[in-house]
PDB file of C-alpha atoms in Angstrom:
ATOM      1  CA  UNK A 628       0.000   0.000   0.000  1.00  0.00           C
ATOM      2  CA  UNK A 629       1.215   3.579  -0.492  1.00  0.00           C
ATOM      3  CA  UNK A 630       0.500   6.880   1.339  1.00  0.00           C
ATOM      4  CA  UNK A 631      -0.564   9.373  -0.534  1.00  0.00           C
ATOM      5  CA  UNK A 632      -1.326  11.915   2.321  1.00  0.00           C
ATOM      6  CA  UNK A 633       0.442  11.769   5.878  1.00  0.00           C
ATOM      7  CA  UNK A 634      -1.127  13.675   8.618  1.00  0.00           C
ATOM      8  CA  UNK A 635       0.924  14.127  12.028  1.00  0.00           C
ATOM      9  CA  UNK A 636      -0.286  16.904  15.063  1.00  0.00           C
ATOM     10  CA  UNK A 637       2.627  18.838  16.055  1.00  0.00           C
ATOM     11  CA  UNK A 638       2.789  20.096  19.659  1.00  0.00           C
ATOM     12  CA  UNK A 639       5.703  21.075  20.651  1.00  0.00           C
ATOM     13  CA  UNK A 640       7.021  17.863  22.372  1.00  0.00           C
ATOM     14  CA  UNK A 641       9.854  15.862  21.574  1.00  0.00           C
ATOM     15  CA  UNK A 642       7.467  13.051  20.246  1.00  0.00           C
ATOM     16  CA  UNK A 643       5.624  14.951  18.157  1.00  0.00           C
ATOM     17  CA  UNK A 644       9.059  16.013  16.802  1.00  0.00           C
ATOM     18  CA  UNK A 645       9.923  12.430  16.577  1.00  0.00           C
ATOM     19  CA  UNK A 646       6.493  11.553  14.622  1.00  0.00           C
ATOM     20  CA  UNK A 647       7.452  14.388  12.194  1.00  0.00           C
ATOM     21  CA  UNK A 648      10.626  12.217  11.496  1.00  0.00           C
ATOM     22  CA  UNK A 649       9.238   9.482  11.187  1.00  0.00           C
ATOM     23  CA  UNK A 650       6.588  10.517   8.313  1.00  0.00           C
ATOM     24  CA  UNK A 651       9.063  12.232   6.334  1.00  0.00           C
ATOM     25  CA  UNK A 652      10.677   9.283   6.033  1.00  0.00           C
ATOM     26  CA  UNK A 653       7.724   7.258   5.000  1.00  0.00           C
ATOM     27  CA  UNK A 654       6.774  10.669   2.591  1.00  0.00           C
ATOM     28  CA  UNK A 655      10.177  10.596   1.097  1.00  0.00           C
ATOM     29  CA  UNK A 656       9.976   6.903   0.900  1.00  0.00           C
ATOM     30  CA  UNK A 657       6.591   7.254  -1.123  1.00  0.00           C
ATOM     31  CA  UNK A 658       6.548  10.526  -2.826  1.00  0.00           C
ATOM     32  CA  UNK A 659       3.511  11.172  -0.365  1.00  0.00           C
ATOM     33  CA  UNK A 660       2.218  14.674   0.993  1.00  0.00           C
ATOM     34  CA  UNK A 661       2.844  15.321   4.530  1.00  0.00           C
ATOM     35  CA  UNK A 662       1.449  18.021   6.423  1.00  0.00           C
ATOM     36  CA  UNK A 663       1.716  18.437   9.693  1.00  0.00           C
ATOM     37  CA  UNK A 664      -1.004  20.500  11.982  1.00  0.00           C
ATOM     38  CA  UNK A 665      -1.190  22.414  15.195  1.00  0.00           C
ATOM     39  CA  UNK A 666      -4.540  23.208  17.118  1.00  0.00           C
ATOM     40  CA  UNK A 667      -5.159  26.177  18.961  1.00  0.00           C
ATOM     41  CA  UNK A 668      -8.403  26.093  21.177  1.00  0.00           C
ATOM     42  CA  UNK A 669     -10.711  29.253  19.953  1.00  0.00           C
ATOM     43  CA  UNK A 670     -11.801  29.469  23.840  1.00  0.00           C
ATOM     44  CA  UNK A 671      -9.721  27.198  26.170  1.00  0.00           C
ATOM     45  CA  UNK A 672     -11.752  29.111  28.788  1.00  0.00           C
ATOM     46  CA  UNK A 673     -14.998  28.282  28.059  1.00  0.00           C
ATOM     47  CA  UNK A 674     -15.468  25.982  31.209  1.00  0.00           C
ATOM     48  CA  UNK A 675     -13.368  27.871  33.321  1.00  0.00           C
ATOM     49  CA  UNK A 676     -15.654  29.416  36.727  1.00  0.00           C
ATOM     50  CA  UNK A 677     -13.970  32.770  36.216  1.00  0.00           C
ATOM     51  CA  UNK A 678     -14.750  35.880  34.378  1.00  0.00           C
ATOM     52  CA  UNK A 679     -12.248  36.551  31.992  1.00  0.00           C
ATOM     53  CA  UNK A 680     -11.783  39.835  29.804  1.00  0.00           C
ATOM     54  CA  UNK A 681     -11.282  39.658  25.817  1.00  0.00           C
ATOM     55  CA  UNK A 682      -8.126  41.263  26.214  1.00  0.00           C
ATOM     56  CA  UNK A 683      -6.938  38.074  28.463  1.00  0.00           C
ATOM     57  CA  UNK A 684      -8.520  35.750  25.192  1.00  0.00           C
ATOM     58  CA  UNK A 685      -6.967  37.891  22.895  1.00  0.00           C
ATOM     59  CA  UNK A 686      -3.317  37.723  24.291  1.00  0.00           C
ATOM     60  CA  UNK A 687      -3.905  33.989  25.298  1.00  0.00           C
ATOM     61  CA  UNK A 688      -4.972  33.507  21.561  1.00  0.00           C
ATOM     62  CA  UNK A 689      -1.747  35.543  19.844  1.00  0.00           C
ATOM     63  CA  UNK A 690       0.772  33.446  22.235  1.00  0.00           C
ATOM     64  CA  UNK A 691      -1.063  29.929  21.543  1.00  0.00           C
ATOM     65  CA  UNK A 692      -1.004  30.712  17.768  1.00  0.00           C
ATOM     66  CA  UNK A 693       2.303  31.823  18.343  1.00  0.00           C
ATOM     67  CA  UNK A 694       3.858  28.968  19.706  1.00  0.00           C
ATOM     68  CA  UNK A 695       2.046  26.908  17.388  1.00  0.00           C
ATOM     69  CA  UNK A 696       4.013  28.494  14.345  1.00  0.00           C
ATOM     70  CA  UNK A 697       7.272  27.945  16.261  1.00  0.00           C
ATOM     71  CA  UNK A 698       6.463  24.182  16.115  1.00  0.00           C
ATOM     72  CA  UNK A 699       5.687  23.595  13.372  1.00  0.00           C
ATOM     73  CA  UNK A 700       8.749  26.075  12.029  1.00  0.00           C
ATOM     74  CA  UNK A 701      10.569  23.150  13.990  1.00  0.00           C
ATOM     75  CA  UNK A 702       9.043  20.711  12.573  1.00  0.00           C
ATOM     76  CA  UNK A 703       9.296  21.957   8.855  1.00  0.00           C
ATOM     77  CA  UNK A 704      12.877  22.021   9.391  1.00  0.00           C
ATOM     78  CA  UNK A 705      13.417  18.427  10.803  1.00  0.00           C
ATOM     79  CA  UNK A 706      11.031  16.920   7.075  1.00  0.00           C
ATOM     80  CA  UNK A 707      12.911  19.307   5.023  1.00  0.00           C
ATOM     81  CA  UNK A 708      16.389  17.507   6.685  1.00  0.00           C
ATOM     82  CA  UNK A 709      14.924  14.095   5.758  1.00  0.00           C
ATOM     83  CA  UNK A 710      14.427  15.544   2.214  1.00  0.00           C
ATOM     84  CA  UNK A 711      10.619  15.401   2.614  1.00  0.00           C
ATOM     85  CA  UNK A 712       8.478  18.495   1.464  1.00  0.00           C
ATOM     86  CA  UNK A 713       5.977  19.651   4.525  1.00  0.00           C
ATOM     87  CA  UNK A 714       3.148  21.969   4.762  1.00  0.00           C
ATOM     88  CA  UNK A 715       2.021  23.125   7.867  1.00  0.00           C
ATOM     89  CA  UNK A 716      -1.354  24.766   9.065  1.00  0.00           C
ATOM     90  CA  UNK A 717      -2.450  26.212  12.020  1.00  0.00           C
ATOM     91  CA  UNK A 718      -5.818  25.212  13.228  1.00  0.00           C
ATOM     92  CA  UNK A 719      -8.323  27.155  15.544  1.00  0.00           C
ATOM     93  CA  UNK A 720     -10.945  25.137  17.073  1.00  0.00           C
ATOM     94  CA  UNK A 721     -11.213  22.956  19.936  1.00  0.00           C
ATOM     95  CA  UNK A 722      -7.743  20.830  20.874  1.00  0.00           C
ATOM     96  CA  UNK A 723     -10.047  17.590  20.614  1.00  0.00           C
ATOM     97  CA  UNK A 724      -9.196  13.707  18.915  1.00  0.00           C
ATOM     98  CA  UNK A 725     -12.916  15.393  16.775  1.00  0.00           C
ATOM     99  CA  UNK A 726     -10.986  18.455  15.679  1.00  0.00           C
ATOM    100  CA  UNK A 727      -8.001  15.951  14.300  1.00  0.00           C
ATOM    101  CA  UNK A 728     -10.216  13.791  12.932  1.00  0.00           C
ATOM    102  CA  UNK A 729     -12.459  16.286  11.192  1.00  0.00           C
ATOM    103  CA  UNK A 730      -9.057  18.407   9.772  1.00  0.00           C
ATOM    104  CA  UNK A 731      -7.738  14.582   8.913  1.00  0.00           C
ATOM    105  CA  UNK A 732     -10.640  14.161   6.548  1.00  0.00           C
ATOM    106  CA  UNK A 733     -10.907  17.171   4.887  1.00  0.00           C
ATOM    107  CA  UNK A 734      -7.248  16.659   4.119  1.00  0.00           C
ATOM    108  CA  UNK A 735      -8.019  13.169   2.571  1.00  0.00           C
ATOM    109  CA  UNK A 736      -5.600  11.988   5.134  1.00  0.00           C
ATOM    110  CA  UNK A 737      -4.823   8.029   4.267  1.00  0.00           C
ATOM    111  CA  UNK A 738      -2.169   8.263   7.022  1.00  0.00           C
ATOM    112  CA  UNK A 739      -1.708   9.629  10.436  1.00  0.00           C
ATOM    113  CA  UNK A 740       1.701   9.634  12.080  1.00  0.00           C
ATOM    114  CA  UNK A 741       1.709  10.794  16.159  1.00  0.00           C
ATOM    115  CA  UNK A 742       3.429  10.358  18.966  1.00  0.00           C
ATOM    116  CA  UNK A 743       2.419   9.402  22.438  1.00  0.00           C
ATOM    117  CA  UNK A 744       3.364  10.317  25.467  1.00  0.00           C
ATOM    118  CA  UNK A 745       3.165   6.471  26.863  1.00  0.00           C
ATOM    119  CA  UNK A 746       0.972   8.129  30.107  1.00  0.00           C
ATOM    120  CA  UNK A 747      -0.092   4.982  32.581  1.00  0.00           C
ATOM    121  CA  UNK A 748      -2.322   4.704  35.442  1.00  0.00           C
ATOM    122  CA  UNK A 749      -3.198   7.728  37.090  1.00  0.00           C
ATOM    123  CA  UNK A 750      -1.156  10.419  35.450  1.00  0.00           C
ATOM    124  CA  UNK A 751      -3.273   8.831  31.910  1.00  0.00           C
ATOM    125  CA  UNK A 752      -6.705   9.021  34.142  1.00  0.00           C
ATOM    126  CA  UNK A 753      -6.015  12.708  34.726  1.00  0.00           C
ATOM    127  CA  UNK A 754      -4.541  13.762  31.737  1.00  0.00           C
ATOM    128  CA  UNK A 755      -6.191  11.292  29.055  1.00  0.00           C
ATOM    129  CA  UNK A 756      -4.651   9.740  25.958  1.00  0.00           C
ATOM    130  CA  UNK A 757      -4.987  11.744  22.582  1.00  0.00           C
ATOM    131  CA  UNK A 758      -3.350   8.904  20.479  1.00  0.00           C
ATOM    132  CA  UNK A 759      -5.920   6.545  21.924  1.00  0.00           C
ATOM    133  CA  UNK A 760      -9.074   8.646  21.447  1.00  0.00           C
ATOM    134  CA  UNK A 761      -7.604   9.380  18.172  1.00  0.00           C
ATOM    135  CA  UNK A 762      -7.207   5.174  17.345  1.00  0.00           C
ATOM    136  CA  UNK A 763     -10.498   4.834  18.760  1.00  0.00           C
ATOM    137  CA  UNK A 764     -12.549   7.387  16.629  1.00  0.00           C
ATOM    138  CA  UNK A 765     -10.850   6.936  13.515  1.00  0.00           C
ATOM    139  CA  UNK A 766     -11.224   4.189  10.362  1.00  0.00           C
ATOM    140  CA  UNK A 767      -8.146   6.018   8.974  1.00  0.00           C
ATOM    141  CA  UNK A 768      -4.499   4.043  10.004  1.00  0.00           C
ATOM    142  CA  UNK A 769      -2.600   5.057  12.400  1.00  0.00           C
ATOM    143  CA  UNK A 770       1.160   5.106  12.829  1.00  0.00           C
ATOM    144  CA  UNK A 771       1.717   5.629  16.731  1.00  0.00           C
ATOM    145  CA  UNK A 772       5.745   7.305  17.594  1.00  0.00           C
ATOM    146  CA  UNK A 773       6.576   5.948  21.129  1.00  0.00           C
ATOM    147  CA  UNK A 774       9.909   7.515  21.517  1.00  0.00           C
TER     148      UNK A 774
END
């Protein structure tokens, strides 16, 4: 089977840097499109119990998007080492295995490429497990980057 379209989330982390290695290896391998996305939450305050002033969204918002375009800077450099071509895209909505999912198949992703964090026990109960809600909600194949 070949890859036509390689989709890995890019947060900052060392394995999400490592994931970005790993496609552009597969990409170069197969001639395939990789693109690699970052998602910045629109509102990551909208359960909060505090009153919070648009300025405090606004500044929140500029530094989120910010870092975002830092990453995936990073990350552009590390596919363009490997000899793959990358595009990156920024995207505002909720930081949710939906929002990946949803940006996955408007891409016509036929691969996705992450890494995990390898949580366990109670530090995964807290936190969660975006690989595994992303394996779970998803028909597409997924490449999971444990280290």
């Amino acid at each position: 089977m070949s890859y036509q379209n390689i989709l890995v989330p890019v947060d900052g982390s060392d394995i999400s840097f490592s994931a970005i290695k790993h496609a552009a290896s597969i990409a170069k391998a197969f001639g395939s499109k990789l693109t690699a996305i970052s998602v910045v939450a629109d509102d990551p305050f909208a359960a909060a119990d505090f009153y919070y002033s648009p300025d405090m969204l606004k500044e929140y918002i500029q530094e989120a998007i910010k870092n975002a375009e830092e990453a995936l800077s990073k990350a552009r450099q590390l596919a363009e080492q490997q000899g793959a071509q990358i595009e990156t895209q920024v995207v505002r909505n909720s930081v949710s295995a939906e929002t990946f999912i949803k940006t996955a198949e408007s891409l016509n992703t036929d691969l996705i490429v992450m890494g995990s964090h390898g949580r366990k026990g109670f530090q995964k109960f807290l936190l969660g497990s975006f690989a595994q809600d992303v394996l779970g909600q998803t028909q597409l194949p997924v490449l999971i980057i444990k280290q």
